[in-house]
N, CA, C and O atoms as a CHARMM CRD file, in Angstrom:
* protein
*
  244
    1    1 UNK  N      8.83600   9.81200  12.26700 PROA 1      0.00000
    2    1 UNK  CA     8.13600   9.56000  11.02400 PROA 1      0.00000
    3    1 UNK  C      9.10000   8.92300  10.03100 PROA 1      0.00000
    4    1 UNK  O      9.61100   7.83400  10.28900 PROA 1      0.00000
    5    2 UNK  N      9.35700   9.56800   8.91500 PROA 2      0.00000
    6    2 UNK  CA    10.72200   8.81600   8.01200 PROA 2      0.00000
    7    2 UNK  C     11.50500   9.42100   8.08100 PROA 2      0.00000
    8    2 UNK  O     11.39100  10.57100   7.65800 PROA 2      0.00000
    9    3 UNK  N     12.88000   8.92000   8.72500 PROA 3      0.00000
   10    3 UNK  CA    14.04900   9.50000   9.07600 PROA 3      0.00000
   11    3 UNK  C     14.66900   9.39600   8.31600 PROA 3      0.00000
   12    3 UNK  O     15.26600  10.43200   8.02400 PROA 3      0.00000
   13    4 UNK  N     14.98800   8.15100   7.46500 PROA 4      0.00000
   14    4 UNK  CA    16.03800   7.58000   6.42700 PROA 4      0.00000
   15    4 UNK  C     15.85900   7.16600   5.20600 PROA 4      0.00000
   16    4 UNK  O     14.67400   6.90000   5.00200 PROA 4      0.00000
   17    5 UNK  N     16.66100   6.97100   4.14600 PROA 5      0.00000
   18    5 UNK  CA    16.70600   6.73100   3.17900 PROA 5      0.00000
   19    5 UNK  C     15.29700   5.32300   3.02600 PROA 5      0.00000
   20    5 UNK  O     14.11800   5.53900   2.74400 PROA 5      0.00000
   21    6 UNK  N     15.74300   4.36800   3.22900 PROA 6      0.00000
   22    6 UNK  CA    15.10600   3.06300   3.83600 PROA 6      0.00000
   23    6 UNK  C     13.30200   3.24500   4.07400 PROA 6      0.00000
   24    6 UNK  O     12.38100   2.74400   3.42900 PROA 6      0.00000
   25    7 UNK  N     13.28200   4.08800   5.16300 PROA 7      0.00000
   26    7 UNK  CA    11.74100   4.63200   5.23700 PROA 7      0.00000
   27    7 UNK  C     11.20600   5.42900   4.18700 PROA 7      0.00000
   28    7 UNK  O     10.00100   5.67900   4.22700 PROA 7      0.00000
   29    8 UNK  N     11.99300   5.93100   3.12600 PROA 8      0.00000
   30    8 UNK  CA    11.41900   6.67800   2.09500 PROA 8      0.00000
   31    8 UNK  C     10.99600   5.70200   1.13800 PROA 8      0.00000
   32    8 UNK  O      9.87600   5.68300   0.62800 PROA 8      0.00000
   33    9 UNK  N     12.12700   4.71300   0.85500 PROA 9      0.00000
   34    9 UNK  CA    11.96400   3.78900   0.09700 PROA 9      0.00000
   35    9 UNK  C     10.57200   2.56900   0.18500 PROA 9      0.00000
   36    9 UNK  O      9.88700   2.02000  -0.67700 PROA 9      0.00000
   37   10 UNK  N     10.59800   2.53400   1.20800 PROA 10     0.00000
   38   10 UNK  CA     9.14500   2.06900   1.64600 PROA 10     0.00000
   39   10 UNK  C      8.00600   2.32200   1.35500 PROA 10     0.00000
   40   10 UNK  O      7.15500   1.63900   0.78500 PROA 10     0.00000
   41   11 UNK  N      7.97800   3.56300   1.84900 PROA 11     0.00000
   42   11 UNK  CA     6.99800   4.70200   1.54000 PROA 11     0.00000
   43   11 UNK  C      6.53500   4.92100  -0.00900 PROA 11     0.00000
   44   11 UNK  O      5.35500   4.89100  -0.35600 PROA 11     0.00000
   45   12 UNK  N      7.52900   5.12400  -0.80400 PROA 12     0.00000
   46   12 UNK  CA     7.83500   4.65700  -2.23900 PROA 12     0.00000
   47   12 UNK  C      7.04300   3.82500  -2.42700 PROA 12     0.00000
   48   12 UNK  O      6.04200   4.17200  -3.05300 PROA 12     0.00000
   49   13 UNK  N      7.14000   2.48700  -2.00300 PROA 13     0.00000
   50   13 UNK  CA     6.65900   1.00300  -2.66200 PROA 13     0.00000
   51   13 UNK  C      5.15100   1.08900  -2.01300 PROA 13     0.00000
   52   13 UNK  O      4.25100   0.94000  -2.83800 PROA 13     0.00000
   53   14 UNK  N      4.87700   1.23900  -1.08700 PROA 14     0.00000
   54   14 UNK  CA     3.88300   1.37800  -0.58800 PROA 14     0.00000
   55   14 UNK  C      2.53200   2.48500  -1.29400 PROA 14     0.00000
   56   14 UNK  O      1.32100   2.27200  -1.23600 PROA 14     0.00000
   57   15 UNK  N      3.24400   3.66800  -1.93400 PROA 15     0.00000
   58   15 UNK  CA     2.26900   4.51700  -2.39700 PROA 15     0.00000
   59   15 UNK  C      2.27600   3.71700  -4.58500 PROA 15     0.00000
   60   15 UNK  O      1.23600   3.61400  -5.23500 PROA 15     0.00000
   61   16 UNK  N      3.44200   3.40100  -5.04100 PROA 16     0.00000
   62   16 UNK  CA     3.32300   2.49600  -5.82200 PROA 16     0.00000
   63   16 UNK  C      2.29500   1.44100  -5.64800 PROA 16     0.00000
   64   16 UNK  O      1.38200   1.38800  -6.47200 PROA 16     0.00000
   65   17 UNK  N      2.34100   0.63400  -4.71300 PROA 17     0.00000
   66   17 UNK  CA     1.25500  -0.55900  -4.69100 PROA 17     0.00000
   67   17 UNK  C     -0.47000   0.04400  -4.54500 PROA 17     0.00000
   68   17 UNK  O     -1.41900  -0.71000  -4.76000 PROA 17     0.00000
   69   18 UNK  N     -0.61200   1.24600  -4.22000 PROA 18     0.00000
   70   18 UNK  CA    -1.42100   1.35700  -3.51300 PROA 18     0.00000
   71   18 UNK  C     -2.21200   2.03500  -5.40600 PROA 18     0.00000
   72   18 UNK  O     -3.23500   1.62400  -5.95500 PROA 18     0.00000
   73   19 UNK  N     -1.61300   2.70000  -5.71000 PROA 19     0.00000
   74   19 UNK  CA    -1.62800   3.40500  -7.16500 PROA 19     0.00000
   75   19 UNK  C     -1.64700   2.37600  -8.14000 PROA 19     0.00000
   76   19 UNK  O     -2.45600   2.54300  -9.05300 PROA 19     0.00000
   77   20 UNK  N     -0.71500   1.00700  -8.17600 PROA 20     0.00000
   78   20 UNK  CA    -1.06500  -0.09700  -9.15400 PROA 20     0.00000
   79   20 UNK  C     -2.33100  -0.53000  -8.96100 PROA 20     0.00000
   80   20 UNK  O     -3.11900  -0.55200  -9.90600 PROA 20     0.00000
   81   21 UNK  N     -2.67600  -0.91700  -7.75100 PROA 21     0.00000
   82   21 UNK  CA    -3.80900  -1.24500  -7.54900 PROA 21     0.00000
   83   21 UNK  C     -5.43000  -0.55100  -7.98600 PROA 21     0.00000
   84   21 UNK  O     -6.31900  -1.02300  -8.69500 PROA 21     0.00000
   85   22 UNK  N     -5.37800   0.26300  -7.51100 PROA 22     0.00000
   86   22 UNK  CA    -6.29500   1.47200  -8.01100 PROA 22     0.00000
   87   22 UNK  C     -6.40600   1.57900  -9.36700 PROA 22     0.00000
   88   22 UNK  O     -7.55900   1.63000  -9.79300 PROA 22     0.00000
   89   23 UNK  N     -5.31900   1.63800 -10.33000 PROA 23     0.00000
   90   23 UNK  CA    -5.38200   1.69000 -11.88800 PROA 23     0.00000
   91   23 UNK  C     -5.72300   0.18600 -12.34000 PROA 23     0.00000
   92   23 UNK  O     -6.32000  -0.01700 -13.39700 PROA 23     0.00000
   93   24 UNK  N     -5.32800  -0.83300 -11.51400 PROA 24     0.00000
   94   24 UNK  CA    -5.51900  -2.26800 -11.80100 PROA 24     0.00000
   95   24 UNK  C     -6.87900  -2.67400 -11.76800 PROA 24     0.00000
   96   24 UNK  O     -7.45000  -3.58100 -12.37300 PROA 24     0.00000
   97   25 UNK  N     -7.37400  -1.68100 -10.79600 PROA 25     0.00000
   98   25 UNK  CA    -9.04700  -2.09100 -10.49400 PROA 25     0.00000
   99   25 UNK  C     -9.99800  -1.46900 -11.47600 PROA 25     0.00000
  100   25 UNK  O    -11.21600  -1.59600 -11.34500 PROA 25     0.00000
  101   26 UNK  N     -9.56000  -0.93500 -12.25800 PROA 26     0.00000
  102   26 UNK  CA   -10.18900  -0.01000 -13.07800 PROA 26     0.00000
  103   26 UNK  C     -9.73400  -0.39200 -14.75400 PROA 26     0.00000
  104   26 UNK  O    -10.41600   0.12100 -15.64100 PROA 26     0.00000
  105   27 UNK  N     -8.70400  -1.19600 -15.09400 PROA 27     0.00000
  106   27 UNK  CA    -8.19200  -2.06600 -16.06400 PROA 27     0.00000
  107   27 UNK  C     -8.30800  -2.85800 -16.41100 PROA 27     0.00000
  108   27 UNK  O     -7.90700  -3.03200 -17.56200 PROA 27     0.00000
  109   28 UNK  N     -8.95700  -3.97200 -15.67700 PROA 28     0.00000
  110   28 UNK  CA    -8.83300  -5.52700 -15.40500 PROA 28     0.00000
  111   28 UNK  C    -10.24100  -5.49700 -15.30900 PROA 28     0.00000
  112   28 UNK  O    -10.87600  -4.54900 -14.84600 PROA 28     0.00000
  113   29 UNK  N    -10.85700  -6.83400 -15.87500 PROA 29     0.00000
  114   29 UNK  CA   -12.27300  -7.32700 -16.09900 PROA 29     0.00000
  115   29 UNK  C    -13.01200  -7.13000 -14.82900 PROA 29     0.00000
  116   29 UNK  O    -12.29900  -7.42800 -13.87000 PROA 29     0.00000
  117   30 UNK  N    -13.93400  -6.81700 -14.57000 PROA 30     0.00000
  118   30 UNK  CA   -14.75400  -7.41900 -13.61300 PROA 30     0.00000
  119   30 UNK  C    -15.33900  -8.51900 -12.47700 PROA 30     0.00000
  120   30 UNK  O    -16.22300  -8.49400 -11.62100 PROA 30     0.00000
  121   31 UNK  N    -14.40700  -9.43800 -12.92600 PROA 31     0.00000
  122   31 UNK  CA   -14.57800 -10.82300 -12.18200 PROA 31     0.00000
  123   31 UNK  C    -14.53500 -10.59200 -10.82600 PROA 31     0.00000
  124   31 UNK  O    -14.34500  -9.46200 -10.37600 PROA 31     0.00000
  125   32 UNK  N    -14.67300 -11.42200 -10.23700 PROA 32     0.00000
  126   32 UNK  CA   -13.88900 -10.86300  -8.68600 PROA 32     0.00000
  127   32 UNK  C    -13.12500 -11.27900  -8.91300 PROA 32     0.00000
  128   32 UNK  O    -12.34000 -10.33200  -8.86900 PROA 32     0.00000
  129   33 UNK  N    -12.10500 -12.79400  -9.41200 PROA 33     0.00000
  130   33 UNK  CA   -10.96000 -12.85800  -8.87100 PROA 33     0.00000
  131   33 UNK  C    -10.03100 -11.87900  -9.39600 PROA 33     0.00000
  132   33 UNK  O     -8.91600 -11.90000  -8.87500 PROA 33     0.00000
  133   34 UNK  N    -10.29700 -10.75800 -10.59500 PROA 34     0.00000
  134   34 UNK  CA    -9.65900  -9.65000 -10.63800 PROA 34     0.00000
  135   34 UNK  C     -9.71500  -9.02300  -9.84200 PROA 34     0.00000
  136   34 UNK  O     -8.65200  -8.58900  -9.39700 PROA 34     0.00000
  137   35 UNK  N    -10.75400  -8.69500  -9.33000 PROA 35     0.00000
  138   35 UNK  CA   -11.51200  -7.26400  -8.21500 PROA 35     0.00000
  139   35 UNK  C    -10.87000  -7.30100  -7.42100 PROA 35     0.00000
  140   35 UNK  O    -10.60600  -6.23900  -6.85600 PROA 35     0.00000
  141   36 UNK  N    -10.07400  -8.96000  -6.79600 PROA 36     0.00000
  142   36 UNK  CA    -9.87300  -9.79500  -5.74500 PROA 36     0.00000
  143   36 UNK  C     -8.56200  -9.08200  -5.38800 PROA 36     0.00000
  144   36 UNK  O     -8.37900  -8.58400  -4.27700 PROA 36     0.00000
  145   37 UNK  N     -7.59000  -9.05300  -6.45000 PROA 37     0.00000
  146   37 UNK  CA    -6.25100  -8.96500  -6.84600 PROA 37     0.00000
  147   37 UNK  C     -6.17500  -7.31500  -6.65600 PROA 37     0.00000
  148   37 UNK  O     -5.43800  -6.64400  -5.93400 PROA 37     0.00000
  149   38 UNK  N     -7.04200  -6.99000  -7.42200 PROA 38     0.00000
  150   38 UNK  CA    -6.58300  -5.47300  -7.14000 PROA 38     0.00000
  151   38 UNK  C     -6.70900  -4.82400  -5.84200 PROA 38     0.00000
  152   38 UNK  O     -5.79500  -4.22700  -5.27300 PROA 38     0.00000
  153   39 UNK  N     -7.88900  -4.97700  -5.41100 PROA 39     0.00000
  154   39 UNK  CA    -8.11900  -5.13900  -3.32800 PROA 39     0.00000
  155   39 UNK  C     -6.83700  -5.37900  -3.03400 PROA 39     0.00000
  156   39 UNK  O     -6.04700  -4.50100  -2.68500 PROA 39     0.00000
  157   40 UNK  N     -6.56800  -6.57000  -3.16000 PROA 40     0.00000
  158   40 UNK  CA    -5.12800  -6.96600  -2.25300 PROA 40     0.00000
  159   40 UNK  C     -4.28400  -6.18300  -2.13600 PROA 40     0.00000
  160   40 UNK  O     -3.83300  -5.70900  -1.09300 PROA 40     0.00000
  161   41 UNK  N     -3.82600  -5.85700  -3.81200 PROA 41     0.00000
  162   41 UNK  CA    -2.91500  -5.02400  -4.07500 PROA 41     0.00000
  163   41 UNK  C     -3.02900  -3.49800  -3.42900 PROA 41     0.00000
  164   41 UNK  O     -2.16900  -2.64100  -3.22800 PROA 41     0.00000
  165   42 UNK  N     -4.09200  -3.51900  -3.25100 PROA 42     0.00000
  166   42 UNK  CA    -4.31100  -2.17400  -2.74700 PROA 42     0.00000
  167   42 UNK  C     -3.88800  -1.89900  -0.40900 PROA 42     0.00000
  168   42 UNK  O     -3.26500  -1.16700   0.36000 PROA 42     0.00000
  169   43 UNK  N     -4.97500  -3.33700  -0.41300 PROA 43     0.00000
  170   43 UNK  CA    -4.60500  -3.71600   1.09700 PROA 43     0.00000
  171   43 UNK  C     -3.48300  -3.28300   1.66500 PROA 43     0.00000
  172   43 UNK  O     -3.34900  -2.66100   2.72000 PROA 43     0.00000
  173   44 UNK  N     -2.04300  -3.94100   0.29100 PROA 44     0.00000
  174   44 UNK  CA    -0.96300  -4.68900   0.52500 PROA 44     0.00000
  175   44 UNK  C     -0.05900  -2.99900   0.95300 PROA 44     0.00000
  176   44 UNK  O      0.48900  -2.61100   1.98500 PROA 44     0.00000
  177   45 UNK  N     -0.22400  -2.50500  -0.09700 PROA 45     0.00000
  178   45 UNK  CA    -0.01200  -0.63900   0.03100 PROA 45     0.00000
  179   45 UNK  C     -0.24600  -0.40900   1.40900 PROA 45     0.00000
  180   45 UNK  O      0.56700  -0.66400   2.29700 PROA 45     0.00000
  181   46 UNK  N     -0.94600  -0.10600   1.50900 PROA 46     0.00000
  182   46 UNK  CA    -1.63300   0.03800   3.29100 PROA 46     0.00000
  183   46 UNK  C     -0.88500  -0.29700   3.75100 PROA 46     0.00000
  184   46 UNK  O      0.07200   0.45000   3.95700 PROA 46     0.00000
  185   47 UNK  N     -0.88200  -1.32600   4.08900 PROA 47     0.00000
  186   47 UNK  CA    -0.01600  -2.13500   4.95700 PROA 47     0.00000
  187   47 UNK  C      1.48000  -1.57500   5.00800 PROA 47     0.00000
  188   47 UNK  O      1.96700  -1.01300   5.98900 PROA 47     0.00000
  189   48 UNK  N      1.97600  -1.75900   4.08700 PROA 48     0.00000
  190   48 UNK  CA     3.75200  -1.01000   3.71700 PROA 48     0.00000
  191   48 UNK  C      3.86400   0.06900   3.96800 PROA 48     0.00000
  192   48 UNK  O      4.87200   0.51200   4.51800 PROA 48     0.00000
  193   49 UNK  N      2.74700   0.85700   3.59400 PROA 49     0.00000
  194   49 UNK  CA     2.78200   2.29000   4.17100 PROA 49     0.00000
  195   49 UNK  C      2.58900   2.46400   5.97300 PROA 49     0.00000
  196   49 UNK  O      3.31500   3.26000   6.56800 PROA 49     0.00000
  197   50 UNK  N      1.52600   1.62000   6.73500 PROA 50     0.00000
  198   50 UNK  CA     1.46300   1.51900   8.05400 PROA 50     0.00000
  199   50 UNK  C      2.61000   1.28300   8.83200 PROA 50     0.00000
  200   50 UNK  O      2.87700   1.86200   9.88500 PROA 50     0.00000
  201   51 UNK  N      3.52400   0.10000   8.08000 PROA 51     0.00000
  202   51 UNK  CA     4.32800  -0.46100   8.78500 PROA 51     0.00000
  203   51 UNK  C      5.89400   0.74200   8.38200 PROA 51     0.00000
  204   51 UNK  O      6.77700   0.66200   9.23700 PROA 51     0.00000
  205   52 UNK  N      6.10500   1.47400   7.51600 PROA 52     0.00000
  206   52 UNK  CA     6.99300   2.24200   6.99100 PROA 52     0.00000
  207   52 UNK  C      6.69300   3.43500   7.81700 PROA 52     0.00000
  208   52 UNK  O      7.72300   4.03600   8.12200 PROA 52     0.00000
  209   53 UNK  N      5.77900   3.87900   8.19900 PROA 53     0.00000
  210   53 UNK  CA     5.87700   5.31100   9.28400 PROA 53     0.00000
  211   53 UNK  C      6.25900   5.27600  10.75100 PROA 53     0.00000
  212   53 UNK  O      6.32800   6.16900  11.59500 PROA 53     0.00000
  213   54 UNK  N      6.49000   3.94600  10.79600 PROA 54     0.00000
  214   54 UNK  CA     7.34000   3.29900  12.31100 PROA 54     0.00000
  215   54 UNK  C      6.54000   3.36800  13.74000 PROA 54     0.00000
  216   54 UNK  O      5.37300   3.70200  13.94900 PROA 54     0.00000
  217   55 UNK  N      7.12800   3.12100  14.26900 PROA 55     0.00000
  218   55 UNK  CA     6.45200   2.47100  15.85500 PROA 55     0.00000
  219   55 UNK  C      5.41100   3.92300  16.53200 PROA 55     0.00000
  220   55 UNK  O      4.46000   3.64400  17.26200 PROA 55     0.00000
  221   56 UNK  N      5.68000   5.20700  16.24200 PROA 56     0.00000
  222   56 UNK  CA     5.18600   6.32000  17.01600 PROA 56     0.00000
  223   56 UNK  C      3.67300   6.46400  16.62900 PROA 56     0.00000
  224   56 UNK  O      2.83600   6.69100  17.50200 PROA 56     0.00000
  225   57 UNK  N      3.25000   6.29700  14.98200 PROA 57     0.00000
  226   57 UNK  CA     2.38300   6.15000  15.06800 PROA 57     0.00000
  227   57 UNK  C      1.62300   4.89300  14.97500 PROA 57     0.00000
  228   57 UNK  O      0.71600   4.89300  14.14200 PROA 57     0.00000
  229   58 UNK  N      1.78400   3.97700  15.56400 PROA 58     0.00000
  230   58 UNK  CA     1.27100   2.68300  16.05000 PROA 58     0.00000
  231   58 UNK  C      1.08100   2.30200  17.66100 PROA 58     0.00000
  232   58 UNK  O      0.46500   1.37300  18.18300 PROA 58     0.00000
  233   59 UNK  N      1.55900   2.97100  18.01700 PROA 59     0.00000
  234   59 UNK  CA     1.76100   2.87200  19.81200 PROA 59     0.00000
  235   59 UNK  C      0.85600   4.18200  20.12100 PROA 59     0.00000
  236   59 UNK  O      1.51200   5.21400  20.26700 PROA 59     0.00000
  237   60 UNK  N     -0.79300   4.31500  20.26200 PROA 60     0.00000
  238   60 UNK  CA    -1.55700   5.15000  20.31200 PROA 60     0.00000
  239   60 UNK  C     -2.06000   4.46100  22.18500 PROA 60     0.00000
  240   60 UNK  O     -2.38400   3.36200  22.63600 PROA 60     0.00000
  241   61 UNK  N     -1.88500   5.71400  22.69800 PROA 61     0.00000
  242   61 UNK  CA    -2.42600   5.07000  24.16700 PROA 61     0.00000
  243   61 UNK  C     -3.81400   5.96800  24.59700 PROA 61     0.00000
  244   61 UNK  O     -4.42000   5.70900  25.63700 PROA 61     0.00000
């Protein structure tokens, strides 16, 4: 899971993005290309967080 400094730090940015986003979507006008931005931002979390808990849980057989 997170062994190191490095994977925490990740983990970090990842639950940050995921939290900007969420407050961003709820701040920011209505448009979509706001709506658009904050999604992403939120996606983007996900993602950092998926890729930051390392290969064990991604290799599901």
């Amino acid at each position: 899971m997170l062994d190191g400094p490095r994977e925490y730090a990740w983990f970090a940015v990842a639950l940050l993005l995921v939290l900007g986003g969420t407050i961003a979507a709820g701040l920011l006008p209505g448009t979509w290309p706001s709506q658009a931005l904050a999604g992403g931002i939120i996606v983007a979390g996900f993602a950092v967080a998926w890729l930051a808990l390392g290969v064990e849980f991604r290799d599901v057989e």
